[in-house]
Amino acid sequence: MLKFRRDHIQQHFNQAARTYDEAAVLQKRVAEDMDQRLDLVTLTPERILDLGAGTGFLSVKLQRRYPKASLLSLDLSPHMLQAARVRLGAQRPRWWQKPFQRRPLPGLLNADAHSLPLADHSVDLVMTNLMLQWCDDPDRVFAEIRRVLRPEGLFMFSSFGPDTLKELRQAWSNVDDREHVNTFIDMHDLGDALIRNGFGQPVMDTTHFTLTYDRPMGVLKDLKAIGATNATQGRAHGLTGKNRFQAMLKAYEGFRQTTDGQIPATFEVVQGHAWAAEEVIKGPHRDKSGHVEISLDEFARQTRN
């Protein structure tokens, strides 16, 4: 697997902190989805970790859903956390409201998901929204999450799958054989890694979203605005030649939709959850890799037991 440069990721998310909110349309949508999925879970967490909190989209929702819980928002980028501090502070009741209505600000922690500075078995719920794709060692990250979760604690996540930015990847492949787009982890590989690291009852599904633009440059500008750049160590260094870049844009034009004349950008979103327990085979259609296909009704039944 290609390795990511952590300093490169941190630098680009720091630079994107001011522009992130306006461009992060999909990140907001997936945060909404994750919050709604918690409706199906019977859990009263005392301590919650929002891992890769960014500017705090999901943290705000967790703060509202679990007002009595202690919330910790963690991110690799200190500038993103500064933006999260502003967003979370804006959610606090004003001074004239009753004391019992006021809540302390969530804790903000600048750290790496590969090495969590938290005690063993200290968290009841770990949530991470579209962060895992920036981790080149999911086993290490899952082992850390499993370590900090209390017995029967819940891990809920979303990540980008292999079809993400397939149009951009194909357009570049028509120009050269360099790695211009990050590689994204398959749902089944994520499931295997969860089971290897002591999680039980993994449930996952995928959804494809298509964002549309007037021209290919719109895709690239949005990616830059959210800090989503190619962070692999094997990426091409230096400026991409103008001729090659223009050739890529021309190749991307080939994906323009005939129905509305728009340029598509596909994002495959993997969502799932697993419990901090030794694997318990529960639910239908478990294949040899450990992947479970399960209906939402069955999901609700299991999580309420």
PDB file of C-alpha atoms in Angstrom:
ATOM      1  CA  MET A   1       0.000   0.000   0.000  1.00  0.00           C
ATOM      2  CA  LEU A   2       1.243   3.516  -0.808  1.00  0.00           C
ATOM      3  CA  LYS A   3       2.359   5.556   2.198  1.00  0.00           C
ATOM      4  CA  PHE A   4       0.961   8.971   3.032  1.00  0.00           C
ATOM      5  CA  ARG A   5       3.091  11.875   4.163  1.00  0.00           C
ATOM      6  CA  ARG A   6       1.538  13.016   7.435  1.00  0.00           C
ATOM      7  CA  ASP A   7       3.270  16.403   7.246  1.00  0.00           C
ATOM      8  CA  HIS A   8       1.888  16.910   3.731  1.00  0.00           C
ATOM      9  CA  ILE A   9      -1.647  16.093   4.877  1.00  0.00           C
ATOM     10  CA  GLN A  10      -1.383  18.411   7.866  1.00  0.00           C
ATOM     11  CA  GLN A  11       0.015  21.261   5.768  1.00  0.00           C
ATOM     12  CA  HIS A  12      -2.732  21.116   3.161  1.00  0.00           C
ATOM     13  CA  PHE A  13      -5.558  20.860   5.681  1.00  0.00           C
ATOM     14  CA  ASN A  14      -4.062  23.803   7.561  1.00  0.00           C
ATOM     15  CA  GLN A  15      -4.114  25.796   4.332  1.00  0.00           C
ATOM     16  CA  ALA A  16      -7.692  24.718   3.590  1.00  0.00           C
ATOM     17  CA  ALA A  17      -9.145  25.578   7.005  1.00  0.00           C
ATOM     18  CA  ARG A  18     -10.577  28.918   5.809  1.00  0.00           C
ATOM     19  CA  THR A  19     -12.116  27.555   2.597  1.00  0.00           C
ATOM     20  CA  TYR A  20     -13.185  24.116   3.832  1.00  0.00           C
ATOM     21  CA  ASP A  21     -16.731  24.831   4.994  1.00  0.00           C
ATOM     22  CA  GLU A  22     -17.913  26.346   1.722  1.00  0.00           C
ATOM     23  CA  ALA A  23     -16.633  23.465  -0.422  1.00  0.00           C
ATOM     24  CA  ALA A  24     -17.290  20.513   1.923  1.00  0.00           C
ATOM     25  CA  VAL A  25     -20.814  19.808   0.663  1.00  0.00           C
ATOM     26  CA  LEU A  26     -20.430  16.038   0.731  1.00  0.00           C
ATOM     27  CA  GLN A  27     -18.718  16.008   4.123  1.00  0.00           C
ATOM     28  CA  LYS A  28     -21.724  17.841   5.573  1.00  0.00           C
ATOM     29  CA  ARG A  29     -24.158  15.418   3.943  1.00  0.00           C
ATOM     30  CA  VAL A  30     -22.342  12.355   5.260  1.00  0.00           C
ATOM     31  CA  ALA A  31     -22.172  13.889   8.744  1.00  0.00           C
ATOM     32  CA  GLU A  32     -25.975  14.212   8.589  1.00  0.00           C
ATOM     33  CA  ASP A  33     -26.260  10.560   7.559  1.00  0.00           C
ATOM     34  CA  MET A  34     -24.031   9.399  10.404  1.00  0.00           C
ATOM     35  CA  ASP A  35     -25.991  11.401  12.938  1.00  0.00           C
ATOM     36  CA  GLN A  36     -29.250   9.861  11.682  1.00  0.00           C
ATOM     37  CA  ARG A  37     -27.796   6.358  11.961  1.00  0.00           C
ATOM     38  CA  LEU A  38     -27.322   6.929  15.665  1.00  0.00           C
ATOM     39  CA  ASP A  39     -31.134   6.911  15.914  1.00  0.00           C
ATOM     40  CA  LEU A  40     -30.902   3.141  15.446  1.00  0.00           C
ATOM     41  CA  VAL A  41     -28.435   2.634  18.292  1.00  0.00           C
ATOM     42  CA  THR A  42     -29.281   2.211  21.963  1.00  0.00           C
ATOM     43  CA  LEU A  43     -26.285   3.846  23.591  1.00  0.00           C
ATOM     44  CA  THR A  44     -25.825   6.484  26.282  1.00  0.00           C
ATOM     45  CA  PRO A  45     -22.156   7.406  26.022  1.00  0.00           C
ATOM     46  CA  GLU A  46     -20.368   9.262  28.787  1.00  0.00           C
ATOM     47  CA  ARG A  47     -17.327  10.098  26.669  1.00  0.00           C
ATOM     48  CA  ILE A  48     -17.232  10.539  22.877  1.00  0.00           C
ATOM     49  CA  LEU A  49     -14.327  10.928  20.464  1.00  0.00           C
ATOM     50  CA  ASP A  50     -14.841  12.669  17.107  1.00  0.00           C
ATOM     51  CA  LEU A  51     -11.763  11.409  15.278  1.00  0.00           C
ATOM     52  CA  GLY A  52     -10.674  13.660  12.421  1.00  0.00           C
ATOM     53  CA  ALA A  53     -13.162  16.306  13.504  1.00  0.00           C
ATOM     54  CA  GLY A  54     -12.092  18.886  10.924  1.00  0.00           C
ATOM     55  CA  THR A  55     -14.042  22.110  11.395  1.00  0.00           C
ATOM     56  CA  GLY A  56     -16.571  20.404  13.651  1.00  0.00           C
ATOM     57  CA  PHE A  57     -19.543  19.428  11.438  1.00  0.00           C
ATOM     58  CA  LEU A  58     -20.073  16.137  13.254  1.00  0.00           C
ATOM     59  CA  SER A  59     -18.936  17.393  16.662  1.00  0.00           C
ATOM     60  CA  VAL A  60     -21.804  19.890  16.733  1.00  0.00           C
ATOM     61  CA  LYS A  61     -24.315  17.133  16.018  1.00  0.00           C
ATOM     62  CA  LEU A  62     -22.827  14.893  18.705  1.00  0.00           C
ATOM     63  CA  GLN A  63     -22.896  17.763  21.178  1.00  0.00           C
ATOM     64  CA  ARG A  64     -26.606  18.280  20.506  1.00  0.00           C
ATOM     65  CA  ARG A  65     -27.480  14.572  20.569  1.00  0.00           C
ATOM     66  CA  TYR A  66     -25.569  13.758  23.756  1.00  0.00           C
ATOM     67  CA  PRO A  67     -25.566  17.006  25.793  1.00  0.00           C
ATOM     68  CA  LYS A  68     -24.499  15.263  29.007  1.00  0.00           C
ATOM     69  CA  ALA A  69     -21.541  13.464  27.429  1.00  0.00           C
ATOM     70  CA  SER A  70     -17.938  14.627  27.468  1.00  0.00           C
ATOM     71  CA  LEU A  71     -16.939  15.263  23.833  1.00  0.00           C
ATOM     72  CA  LEU A  72     -13.375  15.271  22.510  1.00  0.00           C
ATOM     73  CA  SER A  73     -12.741  16.591  18.976  1.00  0.00           C
ATOM     74  CA  LEU A  74      -9.397  15.397  17.576  1.00  0.00           C
ATOM     75  CA  ASP A  75      -7.695  16.377  14.322  1.00  0.00           C
ATOM     76  CA  LEU A  76      -4.250  16.304  12.738  1.00  0.00           C
ATOM     77  CA  SER A  77      -4.600  19.945  11.645  1.00  0.00           C
ATOM     78  CA  PRO A  78      -4.418  22.629  14.349  1.00  0.00           C
ATOM     79  CA  HIS A  79      -5.951  25.193  11.979  1.00  0.00           C
ATOM     80  CA  MET A  80      -8.972  22.944  11.428  1.00  0.00           C
ATOM     81  CA  LEU A  81      -9.373  22.682  15.193  1.00  0.00           C
ATOM     82  CA  GLN A  82      -9.297  26.472  15.495  1.00  0.00           C
ATOM     83  CA  ALA A  83     -12.246  26.587  13.080  1.00  0.00           C
ATOM     84  CA  ALA A  84     -13.971  23.834  15.090  1.00  0.00           C
ATOM     85  CA  ARG A  85     -13.506  25.861  18.267  1.00  0.00           C
ATOM     86  CA  VAL A  86     -15.357  28.791  16.672  1.00  0.00           C
ATOM     87  CA  ARG A  87     -18.187  26.558  15.403  1.00  0.00           C
ATOM     88  CA  LEU A  88     -18.617  24.719  18.693  1.00  0.00           C
ATOM     89  CA  GLY A  89     -18.431  27.934  20.686  1.00  0.00           C
ATOM     90  CA  ALA A  90     -21.254  29.384  18.602  1.00  0.00           C
ATOM     91  CA  GLN A  91     -23.484  26.507  19.742  1.00  0.00           C
ATOM     92  CA  ARG A  92     -23.183  27.383  23.426  1.00  0.00           C
ATOM     93  CA  PRO A  93     -26.211  28.915  25.148  1.00  0.00           C
ATOM     94  CA  ARG A  94     -25.779  32.600  25.973  1.00  0.00           C
ATOM     95  CA  TRP A  95     -24.973  33.970  29.416  1.00  0.00           C
ATOM     96  CA  TRP A  96     -28.592  34.880  30.152  1.00  0.00           C
ATOM     97  CA  GLN A  97     -29.792  31.289  29.776  1.00  0.00           C
ATOM     98  CA  LYS A  98     -30.262  29.105  32.811  1.00  0.00           C
ATOM     99  CA  PRO A  99     -27.090  27.490  34.198  1.00  0.00           C
ATOM    100  CA  PHE A 100     -28.309  23.958  33.579  1.00  0.00           C
ATOM    101  CA  GLN A 101     -28.724  24.804  29.893  1.00  0.00           C
ATOM    102  CA  ARG A 102     -25.080  25.800  29.492  1.00  0.00           C
ATOM    103  CA  ARG A 103     -22.524  23.221  28.437  1.00  0.00           C
ATOM    104  CA  PRO A 104     -18.726  23.380  28.511  1.00  0.00           C
ATOM    105  CA  LEU A 105     -16.893  23.479  25.209  1.00  0.00           C
ATOM    106  CA  PRO A 106     -15.791  20.064  23.949  1.00  0.00           C
ATOM    107  CA  GLY A 107     -12.121  19.273  24.360  1.00  0.00           C
ATOM    108  CA  LEU A 108      -9.964  19.915  21.291  1.00  0.00           C
ATOM    109  CA  LEU A 109      -6.924  17.749  20.696  1.00  0.00           C
ATOM    110  CA  ASN A 110      -4.288  18.079  17.953  1.00  0.00           C
ATOM    111  CA  ALA A 111      -3.086  14.514  17.402  1.00  0.00           C
ATOM    112  CA  ASP A 112      -2.733  11.671  14.886  1.00  0.00           C
ATOM    113  CA  ALA A 113      -5.239   8.817  14.594  1.00  0.00           C
ATOM    114  CA  HIS A 114      -2.322   6.375  14.333  1.00  0.00           C
ATOM    115  CA  SER A 115      -1.285   7.169  17.917  1.00  0.00           C
ATOM    116  CA  LEU A 116      -4.114   8.368  20.133  1.00  0.00           C
ATOM    117  CA  PRO A 117      -2.977  10.141  23.334  1.00  0.00           C
ATOM    118  CA  LEU A 118      -5.845   8.622  25.302  1.00  0.00           C
ATOM    119  CA  ALA A 119      -6.016   6.042  28.069  1.00  0.00           C
ATOM    120  CA  ASP A 120      -7.098   2.467  27.435  1.00  0.00           C
ATOM    121  CA  HIS A 121     -10.857   1.851  27.666  1.00  0.00           C
ATOM    122  CA  SER A 122     -11.631   5.539  28.178  1.00  0.00           C
ATOM    123  CA  VAL A 123     -14.224   6.220  25.440  1.00  0.00           C
ATOM    124  CA  ASP A 124     -17.746   4.866  24.849  1.00  0.00           C
ATOM    125  CA  LEU A 125     -18.284   6.069  21.275  1.00  0.00           C
ATOM    126  CA  VAL A 126     -15.792   6.837  18.500  1.00  0.00           C
ATOM    127  CA  MET A 127     -17.094   8.583  15.378  1.00  0.00           C
ATOM    128  CA  THR A 128     -15.022   9.427  12.320  1.00  0.00           C
ATOM    129  CA  ASN A 129     -16.370  11.132   9.215  1.00  0.00           C
ATOM    130  CA  LEU A 130     -14.393  10.790   5.961  1.00  0.00           C
ATOM    131  CA  MET A 131     -11.001  10.623   7.662  1.00  0.00           C
ATOM    132  CA  LEU A 132      -9.903   7.000   7.273  1.00  0.00           C
ATOM    133  CA  GLN A 133      -8.931   7.454   3.622  1.00  0.00           C
ATOM    134  CA  TRP A 134      -6.020   9.589   4.859  1.00  0.00           C
ATOM    135  CA  CYS A 135      -4.623   6.684   6.911  1.00  0.00           C
ATOM    136  CA  ASP A 136      -2.310   4.270   5.100  1.00  0.00           C
ATOM    137  CA  ASP A 137      -2.336   1.742   7.975  1.00  0.00           C
ATOM    138  CA  PRO A 138      -5.968   0.973   8.881  1.00  0.00           C
ATOM    139  CA  ASP A 139      -4.879  -1.889  11.139  1.00  0.00           C
ATOM    140  CA  ARG A 140      -2.884   0.486  13.308  1.00  0.00           C
ATOM    141  CA  VAL A 141      -5.721   3.014  13.438  1.00  0.00           C
ATOM    142  CA  PHE A 142      -8.340   0.365  14.236  1.00  0.00           C
ATOM    143  CA  ALA A 143      -6.084  -1.116  16.927  1.00  0.00           C
ATOM    144  CA  GLU A 144      -5.821   2.327  18.537  1.00  0.00           C
ATOM    145  CA  ILE A 145      -9.579   2.856  18.377  1.00  0.00           C
ATOM    146  CA  ARG A 146     -10.167  -0.595  19.852  1.00  0.00           C
ATOM    147  CA  ARG A 147      -7.669   0.179  22.625  1.00  0.00           C
ATOM    148  CA  VAL A 148      -9.386   3.382  23.752  1.00  0.00           C
ATOM    149  CA  LEU A 149     -12.942   2.020  23.470  1.00  0.00           C
ATOM    150  CA  ARG A 150     -14.544   0.590  26.568  1.00  0.00           C
ATOM    151  CA  PRO A 151     -15.977  -2.947  26.384  1.00  0.00           C
ATOM    152  CA  GLU A 152     -19.121  -2.880  24.225  1.00  0.00           C
ATOM    153  CA  GLY A 153     -18.221   0.602  23.000  1.00  0.00           C
ATOM    154  CA  LEU A 154     -19.247   1.596  19.479  1.00  0.00           C
ATOM    155  CA  PHE A 155     -17.127   2.662  16.513  1.00  0.00           C
ATOM    156  CA  MET A 156     -19.046   4.340  13.669  1.00  0.00           C
ATOM    157  CA  PHE A 157     -17.273   5.557  10.553  1.00  0.00           C
ATOM    158  CA  SER A 158     -17.398   6.741   6.974  1.00  0.00           C
ATOM    159  CA  SER A 159     -14.647   6.670   4.368  1.00  0.00           C
ATOM    160  CA  PHE A 160     -14.169   7.030   0.635  1.00  0.00           C
ATOM    161  CA  GLY A 161     -14.148   3.848  -1.476  1.00  0.00           C
ATOM    162  CA  PRO A 162     -12.247   2.927  -4.677  1.00  0.00           C
ATOM    163  CA  ASP A 163     -14.716   4.516  -7.123  1.00  0.00           C
ATOM    164  CA  THR A 164     -14.057   7.948  -5.644  1.00  0.00           C
ATOM    165  CA  LEU A 165     -12.829  10.448  -8.266  1.00  0.00           C
ATOM    166  CA  LYS A 166     -12.828   7.731 -10.911  1.00  0.00           C
ATOM    167  CA  GLU A 167     -13.340  10.295 -13.690  1.00  0.00           C
ATOM    168  CA  LEU A 168     -10.325  12.334 -12.587  1.00  0.00           C
ATOM    169  CA  ARG A 169      -8.208   9.197 -12.257  1.00  0.00           C
ATOM    170  CA  GLN A 170      -9.204   8.019 -15.737  1.00  0.00           C
ATOM    171  CA  ALA A 171      -8.536  11.453 -17.244  1.00  0.00           C
ATOM    172  CA  TRP A 172      -5.014  11.475 -15.813  1.00  0.00           C
ATOM    173  CA  SER A 173      -4.384   7.891 -16.954  1.00  0.00           C
ATOM    174  CA  ASN A 174      -4.920   9.079 -20.524  1.00  0.00           C
ATOM    175  CA  VAL A 175      -2.011  11.486 -20.075  1.00  0.00           C
ATOM    176  CA  ASP A 176       0.657   9.615 -18.084  1.00  0.00           C
ATOM    177  CA  ASP A 177       1.151   6.705 -15.689  1.00  0.00           C
ATOM    178  CA  ARG A 178       1.923   8.752 -12.578  1.00  0.00           C
ATOM    179  CA  GLU A 179      -0.117   8.593  -9.371  1.00  0.00           C
ATOM    180  CA  HIS A 180      -2.215  11.787  -9.425  1.00  0.00           C
ATOM    181  CA  VAL A 181      -5.196  10.583  -7.355  1.00  0.00           C
ATOM    182  CA  ASN A 182      -5.061   8.865  -3.971  1.00  0.00           C
ATOM    183  CA  THR A 183      -5.949   5.173  -3.739  1.00  0.00           C
ATOM    184  CA  PHE A 184      -9.010   4.468  -1.576  1.00  0.00           C
ATOM    185  CA  ILE A 185      -9.589   1.373   0.570  1.00  0.00           C
ATOM    186  CA  ASP A 186     -12.227  -1.186  -0.427  1.00  0.00           C
ATOM    187  CA  MET A 187     -15.125  -1.874   1.941  1.00  0.00           C
ATOM    188  CA  HIS A 188     -14.181  -5.539   2.314  1.00  0.00           C
ATOM    189  CA  ASP A 189     -10.608  -4.655   3.264  1.00  0.00           C
ATOM    190  CA  LEU A 190     -11.930  -2.317   5.945  1.00  0.00           C
ATOM    191  CA  GLY A 191     -14.144  -5.116   7.275  1.00  0.00           C
ATOM    192  CA  ASP A 192     -11.228  -7.542   7.409  1.00  0.00           C
ATOM    193  CA  ALA A 193      -9.118  -4.998   9.295  1.00  0.00           C
ATOM    194  CA  LEU A 194     -11.899  -4.412  11.824  1.00  0.00           C
ATOM    195  CA  ILE A 195     -12.198  -8.109  12.598  1.00  0.00           C
ATOM    196  CA  ARG A 196      -8.410  -8.541  12.832  1.00  0.00           C
ATOM    197  CA  ASN A 197      -8.349  -5.870  15.509  1.00  0.00           C
ATOM    198  CA  GLY A 198     -11.011  -7.243  17.820  1.00  0.00           C
ATOM    199  CA  PHE A 199     -14.211  -5.609  16.590  1.00  0.00           C
ATOM    200  CA  GLY A 200     -17.449  -7.563  16.437  1.00  0.00           C
ATOM    201  CA  GLN A 201     -20.633  -7.346  14.380  1.00  0.00           C
ATOM    202  CA  PRO A 202     -19.226  -5.170  11.564  1.00  0.00           C
ATOM    203  CA  VAL A 203     -21.966  -3.755   9.356  1.00  0.00           C
ATOM    204  CA  MET A 204     -21.115  -1.751   6.232  1.00  0.00           C
ATOM    205  CA  ASP A 205     -22.697  -0.364   3.093  1.00  0.00           C
ATOM    206  CA  THR A 206     -21.702   1.895   0.225  1.00  0.00           C
ATOM    207  CA  THR A 207     -23.402   4.826  -1.468  1.00  0.00           C
ATOM    208  CA  HIS A 208     -22.320   6.571  -4.653  1.00  0.00           C
ATOM    209  CA  PHE A 209     -22.689  10.344  -4.824  1.00  0.00           C
ATOM    210  CA  THR A 210     -22.171  12.393  -7.991  1.00  0.00           C
ATOM    211  CA  LEU A 211     -21.293  16.061  -7.673  1.00  0.00           C
ATOM    212  CA  THR A 212     -21.591  18.067 -10.884  1.00  0.00           C
ATOM    213  CA  TYR A 213     -19.656  21.051 -12.190  1.00  0.00           C
ATOM    214  CA  ASP A 214     -19.675  23.391 -15.167  1.00  0.00           C
ATOM    215  CA  ARG A 215     -16.099  22.460 -16.047  1.00  0.00           C
ATOM    216  CA  PRO A 216     -13.309  20.121 -14.854  1.00  0.00           C
ATOM    217  CA  MET A 217     -11.441  22.943 -13.100  1.00  0.00           C
ATOM    218  CA  GLY A 218     -14.379  23.207 -10.710  1.00  0.00           C
ATOM    219  CA  VAL A 219     -13.618  19.710  -9.423  1.00  0.00           C
ATOM    220  CA  LEU A 220      -9.976  20.572  -8.816  1.00  0.00           C
ATOM    221  CA  LYS A 221     -10.792  23.868  -7.096  1.00  0.00           C
ATOM    222  CA  ASP A 222     -13.179  22.150  -4.681  1.00  0.00           C
ATOM    223  CA  LEU A 223     -10.606  19.461  -3.884  1.00  0.00           C
ATOM    224  CA  LYS A 224      -8.018  22.131  -3.137  1.00  0.00           C
ATOM    225  CA  ALA A 225     -10.526  24.073  -1.023  1.00  0.00           C
ATOM    226  CA  ILE A 226     -11.043  21.077   1.284  1.00  0.00           C
ATOM    227  CA  GLY A 227      -7.346  20.143   1.397  1.00  0.00           C
ATOM    228  CA  ALA A 228      -7.841  16.922  -0.573  1.00  0.00           C
ATOM    229  CA  THR A 229      -4.580  16.592  -2.458  1.00  0.00           C
ATOM    230  CA  ASN A 230      -2.486  13.594  -3.433  1.00  0.00           C
ATOM    231  CA  ALA A 231      -0.484  12.885  -0.281  1.00  0.00           C
ATOM    232  CA  THR A 232       1.264   9.642  -1.257  1.00  0.00           C
ATOM    233  CA  GLN A 233       5.030   9.445  -0.949  1.00  0.00           C
ATOM    234  CA  GLY A 234       5.280   8.117  -4.486  1.00  0.00           C
ATOM    235  CA  ARG A 235       3.443  11.020  -6.089  1.00  0.00           C
ATOM    236  CA  ALA A 236       5.022  13.077  -8.868  1.00  0.00           C
ATOM    237  CA  HIS A 237       7.048  15.981  -7.495  1.00  0.00           C
ATOM    238  CA  GLY A 238       7.278  19.443  -8.993  1.00  0.00           C
ATOM    239  CA  LEU A 239       4.781  21.274 -11.123  1.00  0.00           C
ATOM    240  CA  THR A 240       2.757  19.253 -13.597  1.00  0.00           C
ATOM    241  CA  GLY A 241       3.589  20.371 -17.132  1.00  0.00           C
ATOM    242  CA  LYS A 242       1.074  22.791 -18.622  1.00  0.00           C
ATOM    243  CA  ASN A 243       0.585  20.645 -21.725  1.00  0.00           C
ATOM    244  CA  ARG A 244      -0.084  17.508 -19.682  1.00  0.00           C
ATOM    245  CA  PHE A 245      -2.456  19.380 -17.401  1.00  0.00           C
ATOM    246  CA  GLN A 246      -4.414  20.738 -20.357  1.00  0.00           C
ATOM    247  CA  ALA A 247      -4.486  17.235 -21.867  1.00  0.00           C
ATOM    248  CA  MET A 248      -5.994  15.933 -18.619  1.00  0.00           C
ATOM    249  CA  LEU A 249      -8.680  18.629 -18.654  1.00  0.00           C
ATOM    250  CA  LYS A 250      -9.507  17.741 -22.250  1.00  0.00           C
ATOM    251  CA  ALA A 251      -9.765  14.044 -21.340  1.00  0.00           C
ATOM    252  CA  TYR A 252     -12.048  14.916 -18.411  1.00  0.00           C
ATOM    253  CA  GLU A 253     -14.324  16.794 -20.827  1.00  0.00           C
ATOM    254  CA  GLY A 254     -15.103  13.382 -22.321  1.00  0.00           C
ATOM    255  CA  PHE A 255     -17.160  12.624 -19.200  1.00  0.00           C
ATOM    256  CA  ARG A 256     -19.494  15.585 -19.719  1.00  0.00           C
ATOM    257  CA  GLN A 257     -23.069  14.335 -19.297  1.00  0.00           C
ATOM    258  CA  THR A 258     -25.377  14.501 -22.293  1.00  0.00           C
ATOM    259  CA  THR A 259     -28.466  14.974 -20.118  1.00  0.00           C
ATOM    260  CA  ASP A 260     -27.519  18.252 -18.434  1.00  0.00           C
ATOM    261  CA  GLY A 261     -24.132  19.114 -19.917  1.00  0.00           C
ATOM    262  CA  GLN A 262     -22.449  18.945 -16.518  1.00  0.00           C
ATOM    263  CA  ILE A 263     -19.078  17.472 -15.531  1.00  0.00           C
ATOM    264  CA  PRO A 264     -19.451  14.639 -12.959  1.00  0.00           C
ATOM    265  CA  ALA A 265     -17.240  13.777 -10.007  1.00  0.00           C
ATOM    266  CA  THR A 266     -18.087  10.432  -8.390  1.00  0.00           C
ATOM    267  CA  PHE A 267     -17.570   9.774  -4.685  1.00  0.00           C
ATOM    268  CA  GLU A 268     -18.070   6.293  -3.237  1.00  0.00           C
ATOM    269  CA  VAL A 269     -18.838   6.593   0.468  1.00  0.00           C
ATOM    270  CA  VAL A 270     -18.430   3.563   2.723  1.00  0.00           C
ATOM    271  CA  GLN A 271     -20.327   3.765   6.006  1.00  0.00           C
ATOM    272  CA  GLY A 272     -20.341   1.268   8.818  1.00  0.00           C
ATOM    273  CA  HIS A 273     -20.096   0.476  12.483  1.00  0.00           C
ATOM    274  CA  ALA A 274     -18.628  -2.206  14.738  1.00  0.00           C
ATOM    275  CA  TRP A 275     -18.623  -2.957  18.454  1.00  0.00           C
ATOM    276  CA  ALA A 276     -15.596  -3.241  20.722  1.00  0.00           C
ATOM    277  CA  ALA A 277     -16.029  -6.916  21.472  1.00  0.00           C
ATOM    278  CA  GLU A 278     -14.602 -10.202  20.321  1.00  0.00           C
ATOM    279  CA  GLU A 279     -16.222 -11.279  17.066  1.00  0.00           C
ATOM    280  CA  VAL A 280     -19.722 -12.650  17.515  1.00  0.00           C
ATOM    281  CA  ILE A 281     -21.213 -14.182  14.376  1.00  0.00           C
ATOM    282  CA  LYS A 282     -24.601 -12.567  14.294  1.00  0.00           C
ATOM    283  CA  GLY A 283     -26.723 -11.772  11.268  1.00  0.00           C
ATOM    284  CA  PRO A 284     -27.213 -13.266   7.795  1.00  0.00           C
ATOM    285  CA  HIS A 285     -24.898 -13.654   4.796  1.00  0.00           C
ATOM    286  CA  ARG A 286     -21.484 -13.646   6.451  1.00  0.00           C
ATOM    287  CA  ASP A 287     -18.881 -14.532   3.838  1.00  0.00           C
ATOM    288  CA  LYS A 288     -15.389 -15.909   4.394  1.00  0.00           C
ATOM    289  CA  SER A 289     -13.837 -12.440   4.626  1.00  0.00           C
ATOM    290  CA  GLY A 290     -16.109 -11.620   7.558  1.00  0.00           C
ATOM    291  CA  HIS A 291     -18.327  -9.144   5.688  1.00  0.00           C
ATOM    292  CA  VAL A 292     -21.960  -9.047   6.730  1.00  0.00           C
ATOM    293  CA  GLU A 293     -24.824  -7.950   4.538  1.00  0.00           C
ATOM    294  CA  ILE A 294     -27.694  -6.907   6.738  1.00  0.00           C
ATOM    295  CA  SER A 295     -30.905  -4.931   6.343  1.00  0.00           C
ATOM    296  CA  LEU A 296     -31.574  -1.739   8.289  1.00  0.00           C
ATOM    297  CA  ASP A 297     -34.376  -3.535  10.155  1.00  0.00           C
ATOM    298  CA  GLU A 298     -31.932  -6.209  11.290  1.00  0.00           C
ATOM    299  CA  PHE A 299     -29.397  -3.505  12.160  1.00  0.00           C
ATOM    300  CA  ALA A 300     -31.955  -1.821  14.414  1.00  0.00           C
ATOM    301  CA  ARG A 301     -32.903  -5.123  16.057  1.00  0.00           C
ATOM    302  CA  GLN A 302     -29.293  -6.054  16.836  1.00  0.00           C
ATOM    303  CA  THR A 303     -28.268  -2.678  18.177  1.00  0.00           C
ATOM    304  CA  ARG A 304     -31.229  -2.576  20.541  1.00  0.00           C
ATOM    305  CA  ASN A 305     -30.443  -5.963  22.044  1.00  0.00           C
TER     306      ASN A 305
END
